Amino acid sequence: MTATPDAATPAIEIKGLRKSFGDNEVLKGIDITIMPGEVVCVVGPSGSGKSTLLRTVNLLEEPTHGSIHIEGVDLLDPDGDVDKVRTRIGMVFQQFNLFPHMTVLRNLTIAQEKVLGRKRSEARQVALEMLERVGLSDKVDAHPGHLSGGQQQRVAIARSLSMNPDMMLFDEPTSALDPELVGEVLAVMQDLAESGMTMMVVTHEMGFAREVGSRFIFMDDGAIVEEGEPTTVLANPREPRTQAFLSKVL
Ligand code: ADP
Ligand code: MG
């Protein structure tokens, strides 16, 4: 089946998602529908299943039960082209995972050439555009080891964007950074959100969730405990577990 993405088709639709590792059920029935342009912030204690949730969305983990549709396409359809769907989804991790032996430019062009089949000149053009977008045009020829953590994460975001994804998943993108470098990465993410990118962001940055998020999801023990408009949930959490968590981080 081929689906044409449009404003009425959810970017991501997760139904009854369960995931176990052996006897350990870490996702216990998750339902989330994300429309194009939404910025969904996922918050919760360590071990609550946030990373596993993101990883199942692009099938880095296979669900045990439930369904995931990306732009209307069933990710679990055995006849489906999962790799093709995956190229629609960008992912940014806590650890930047840049290739240390390649220049910034090569980090941004290699997958464009190998996965999307772009010519080197076109890949370079896209890469330069994306580096400009994250404010790193002057680092084209640098190696990642010579950049700060904040700059490396901005390169990782630019690398993801170079694949022209329809949506971006962020797993604690600023958690590995020194505090003074967090802001520059959040600013790039805010810019991206304001450009209309569909985003799912696991984060402990409550300011970002409040200012930039269109929805706030609180997870605990493999389930969604509470969700809603970020300013509302942050100011007035209904559930005791959300209250307890937020009282520690706010
Ligand atoms: P969070 O990102 O919210 O901290 P995770 O999704 O990383 O939570 O982990 C949720 C639970 O799943 C934890 O108990 C973790 O030990 C377990 N888990 C995650 N990945 C694996 C794996 N590959 N194999 C076994 N257990 C895992
Ligand atoms: Mg995690």
Coordinates of C-alpha atoms and ligand atoms in Angstrom, one line a residue:
M1 CA 0.0 0.0 0.0
T2 CA 1.2 3.5 -0.7
A3 CA -0.2 6.3 1.3
T4 CA 0.0 10.0 0.4
P5 CA 0.7 12.0 3.5
D6 CA -1.8 14.8 4.0
A7 CA -3.0 16.9 6.8
A8 CA -5.7 14.5 7.8
T9 CA -3.5 11.4 8.0
P10 CA -1.7 11.0 11.4
A11 CA 2.1 11.2 11.0
I12 CA 2.3 8.6 13.7
E13 CA -0.5 6.3 15.0
I14 CA 0.3 3.9 17.8
K15 CA -2.3 1.5 19.0
G16 CA -2.2 -1.0 21.9
L17 CA 1.6 -1.1 21.7
R18 CA 3.2 -3.6 24.0
K19 CA 6.9 -4.6 24.2
S20 CA 8.5 -7.2 26.4
F21 CA 12.1 -8.1 26.8
G22 CA 11.8 -11.7 28.1
D23 CA 9.5 -11.6 31.1
N24 CA 9.9 -7.9 31.5
E25 CA 7.0 -6.0 29.9
V26 CA 8.3 -2.4 29.4
L27 CA 5.5 -1.0 27.3
K28 CA 2.1 -1.9 28.6
G29 CA -0.4 -0.8 26.0
I30 CA 0.5 2.6 24.6
D31 CA -1.9 4.6 22.3
I32 CA -0.7 7.8 20.7
T33 CA -1.8 9.7 17.6
I34 CA 0.4 12.5 16.4
M35 CA -0.8 14.8 13.6
P36 CA 1.6 16.5 11.2
G37 CA 3.2 19.5 12.8
E38 CA 2.6 18.4 16.4
V39 CA 5.5 18.6 18.9
V40 CA 4.9 15.9 21.4
C41 CA 7.2 15.9 24.5
V42 CA 7.5 12.6 26.4
V43 CA 8.6 12.9 30.0
G44 CA 9.0 10.3 32.7
P45 CA 11.4 8.7 35.1
S46 CA 14.3 6.6 34.1
G47 CA 13.3 3.1 33.0
S48 CA 9.7 4.1 32.3
G49 CA 10.0 3.0 28.6
K50 CA 10.5 6.3 26.8
S51 CA 13.5 5.1 24.7
T52 CA 11.9 1.8 23.9
L53 CA 8.8 3.7 22.8
L54 CA 10.8 5.9 20.4
R55 CA 12.8 2.9 19.2
T56 CA 9.7 0.9 18.3
V57 CA 8.4 3.9 16.2
N58 CA 11.1 3.3 13.7
L59 CA 11.4 -0.4 14.4
L60 CA 14.8 -0.4 16.1
E61 CA 12.7 -2.6 18.4
E62 CA 9.9 -4.9 17.3
P63 CA 6.7 -4.5 19.2
T64 CA 5.3 -7.6 21.0
H65 CA 1.7 -6.5 20.4
G66 CA -0.1 -3.6 18.8
S67 CA 0.2 -1.5 15.7
I68 CA 2.2 1.4 14.4
H69 CA 1.2 3.4 11.3
I70 CA 3.5 6.0 9.8
E71 CA 1.7 8.4 7.5
G72 CA -1.0 5.7 7.1
V73 CA 1.5 2.9 6.3
D74 CA 1.5 -0.1 8.5
L75 CA 5.0 -0.5 9.9
L76 CA 4.4 -4.2 10.8
D77 CA 3.0 -5.2 7.4
P78 CA 5.3 -8.1 6.4
D79 CA 5.0 -7.0 2.8
G80 CA 5.6 -3.4 3.5
D81 CA 8.8 -1.5 2.7
V82 CA 10.0 -0.7 6.2
D83 CA 13.3 0.7 5.0
K84 CA 11.4 3.2 2.9
V85 CA 9.1 4.3 5.7
R86 CA 12.2 4.6 8.0
T87 CA 13.8 7.1 5.7
R88 CA 10.8 9.4 6.4
I89 CA 11.8 9.4 10.1
G90 CA 14.8 11.2 11.5
M91 CA 16.3 10.2 14.8
V92 CA 18.6 12.0 17.2
F93 CA 20.1 10.3 20.2
Q94 CA 21.6 11.4 23.4
Q95 CA 25.0 10.3 22.1
F96 CA 25.5 12.1 18.8
N97 CA 26.9 9.0 16.9
L98 CA 28.8 11.0 14.3
F99 CA 31.5 9.3 12.3
P100 CA 34.7 10.5 14.0
H101 CA 37.0 9.9 11.1
M102 CA 34.9 11.9 8.6
T103 CA 34.5 15.6 8.1
V104 CA 31.2 17.3 9.1
L105 CA 30.3 17.6 5.5
R106 CA 30.9 13.9 4.8
N107 CA 28.9 13.0 7.9
L108 CA 26.0 14.8 6.2
T109 CA 26.4 13.5 2.7
I110 CA 27.2 9.8 3.1
A111 CA 23.7 8.5 3.8
Q112 CA 22.2 10.9 1.3
E113 CA 24.4 9.2 -1.4
K114 CA 24.2 5.6 -0.1
V115 CA 20.6 5.5 1.0
L116 CA 18.8 8.0 -1.1
G117 CA 21.1 7.7 -4.2
R118 CA 21.7 11.4 -4.4
K119 CA 24.6 12.6 -6.5
R120 CA 27.6 14.0 -4.6
S121 CA 27.0 17.6 -5.8
E122 CA 23.3 17.5 -4.7
A123 CA 24.1 15.9 -1.4
R124 CA 26.7 18.6 -0.8
Q125 CA 24.2 21.3 -1.6
V126 CA 21.6 19.9 0.8
A127 CA 24.3 19.4 3.5
L128 CA 25.4 23.0 3.2
E129 CA 21.8 24.2 3.5
M130 CA 21.2 22.2 6.6
L131 CA 24.5 23.3 8.3
E132 CA 23.5 26.8 7.7
R133 CA 20.1 26.1 9.3
V134 CA 21.8 24.9 12.5
G135 CA 24.4 27.7 12.4
L136 CA 27.5 25.7 11.6
S137 CA 28.4 26.7 8.0
D138 CA 31.9 27.4 9.2
K139 CA 32.4 23.8 10.4
V140 CA 32.0 22.1 7.0
D141 CA 35.6 20.7 7.0
A142 CA 36.0 20.1 10.7
H143 CA 36.1 16.7 12.3
P144 CA 33.6 16.0 15.0
G145 CA 36.3 15.6 17.7
H146 CA 37.2 19.3 17.2
L147 CA 33.6 20.5 18.0
S148 CA 31.9 21.1 21.3
G149 CA 29.1 18.7 22.3
G150 CA 26.5 21.2 21.5
Q151 CA 28.0 21.7 18.0
Q152 CA 28.2 17.9 17.5
Q153 CA 24.5 17.5 18.4
R154 CA 23.6 20.3 16.0
V155 CA 25.6 18.5 13.3
A156 CA 23.7 15.3 14.2
I157 CA 20.4 17.2 13.7
A158 CA 21.6 18.6 10.4
R159 CA 22.6 15.1 9.3
S160 CA 19.1 13.9 10.1
L161 CA 17.5 16.8 8.3
S162 CA 19.7 16.2 5.2
M163 CA 17.6 13.1 4.6
N164 CA 14.5 15.3 4.3
P165 CA 12.5 13.4 7.0
D166 CA 8.8 14.2 7.5
M167 CA 9.2 13.7 11.2
M168 CA 11.9 13.7 13.8
L169 CA 12.4 11.7 17.0
F170 CA 14.6 13.0 19.7
D171 CA 15.8 10.8 22.6
E172 CA 17.1 13.1 25.4
P173 CA 19.1 15.2 22.9
T174 CA 20.6 17.5 25.5
S175 CA 21.2 15.1 28.4
A176 CA 24.8 14.4 27.5
L177 CA 25.7 18.1 27.2
D178 CA 27.3 20.5 29.6
P179 CA 24.6 22.9 30.9
E180 CA 26.0 25.9 29.0
L181 CA 25.6 24.0 25.7
V182 CA 22.0 22.9 26.1
G183 CA 20.5 26.2 25.0
E184 CA 22.0 26.2 21.5
V185 CA 20.6 22.7 20.8
L186 CA 17.2 23.6 22.1
A187 CA 17.2 26.7 20.0
V188 CA 17.8 24.6 16.9
M189 CA 15.0 22.3 17.9
Q190 CA 12.6 25.2 18.5
D191 CA 13.4 26.6 15.1
L192 CA 12.6 23.2 13.6
A193 CA 9.3 23.0 15.5
E194 CA 8.4 26.5 14.3
S195 CA 9.1 25.4 10.7
G196 CA 6.3 22.9 11.1
M197 CA 8.3 19.7 11.6
T198 CA 6.4 16.9 13.3
M199 CA 8.5 16.0 16.4
M200 CA 8.4 13.5 19.2
V201 CA 10.9 14.6 21.9
V202 CA 11.9 12.7 25.0
T203 CA 13.3 15.3 27.3
H204 CA 13.8 16.5 30.9
E205 CA 13.8 20.1 29.7
M206 CA 10.5 21.4 31.0
G207 CA 11.0 24.9 29.7
F208 CA 11.2 23.5 26.2
A209 CA 8.2 21.3 26.7
R210 CA 6.2 24.3 28.0
E211 CA 7.4 26.8 25.3
V212 CA 7.6 24.6 22.3
G213 CA 5.6 21.5 22.9
S214 CA 2.0 21.2 21.6
R215 CA 1.4 18.1 23.8
F216 CA 2.9 16.8 27.0
I217 CA 2.9 13.0 27.7
F218 CA 3.9 11.7 31.1
M219 CA 4.9 8.1 31.2
D220 CA 5.6 5.8 34.1
D221 CA 6.1 2.1 34.3
G222 CA 5.5 1.5 30.6
A223 CA 2.2 3.4 30.4
I224 CA 0.9 6.9 29.7
V225 CA -0.2 8.3 33.0
E226 CA -1.3 11.7 31.9
E227 CA -1.3 13.8 28.8
G228 CA -2.4 17.2 27.7
E229 CA -1.5 20.7 26.7
P230 CA 2.0 21.3 28.2
T231 CA 1.3 24.5 30.2
T232 CA -1.8 22.9 31.7
V233 CA -0.2 19.7 32.7
L234 CA 2.9 21.4 34.0
A235 CA 0.9 24.0 36.0
N236 CA -1.7 21.6 37.2
P237 CA -0.8 17.9 37.0
R238 CA -3.9 15.7 37.9
E239 CA -2.2 12.4 38.6
P240 CA -0.2 11.8 41.8
R241 CA 2.6 10.2 39.9
T242 CA 2.9 13.2 37.6
Q243 CA 2.8 15.5 40.6
A244 CA 5.5 13.6 42.4
F245 CA 7.8 13.5 39.3
L246 CA 7.3 17.2 38.4
S247 CA 7.8 18.3 42.0
K248 CA 11.3 16.9 41.7
V249 CA 12.3 18.3 38.3
L250 CA 10.6 21.7 38.3
Ligands
ADP1 P1 13.7 5.1 29.6 O1 14.2 5.5 28.3 O2 12.4 5.7 30.0 O3 14.8 5.3 30.7 P2 14.0 2.4 28.5 O4 13.0 2.3 27.4 O5 15.4 2.6 28.2 O6 13.5 3.5 29.6 O7 13.9 1.1 29.4 C1 12.7 0.6 29.9 C2 13.0 -0.8 30.5 O8 13.3 -1.7 29.4 C3 14.2 -0.8 31.5 O9 13.8 -1.7 32.5 C4 15.3 -1.4 30.6 O10 16.2 -2.1 31.4 C5 14.5 -2.3 29.7 N1 15.2 -2.5 28.4 C6 15.4 -1.5 27.5 N2 16.1 -2.0 26.4 C7 16.3 -3.3 26.7 C8 16.9 -4.4 25.9 N3 17.4 -4.2 24.7 N4 16.9 -5.6 26.5 C9 16.4 -5.8 27.7 N5 15.8 -4.9 28.5 C10 15.7 -3.6 27.9
MG2 MG 15.9 6.6 27.7

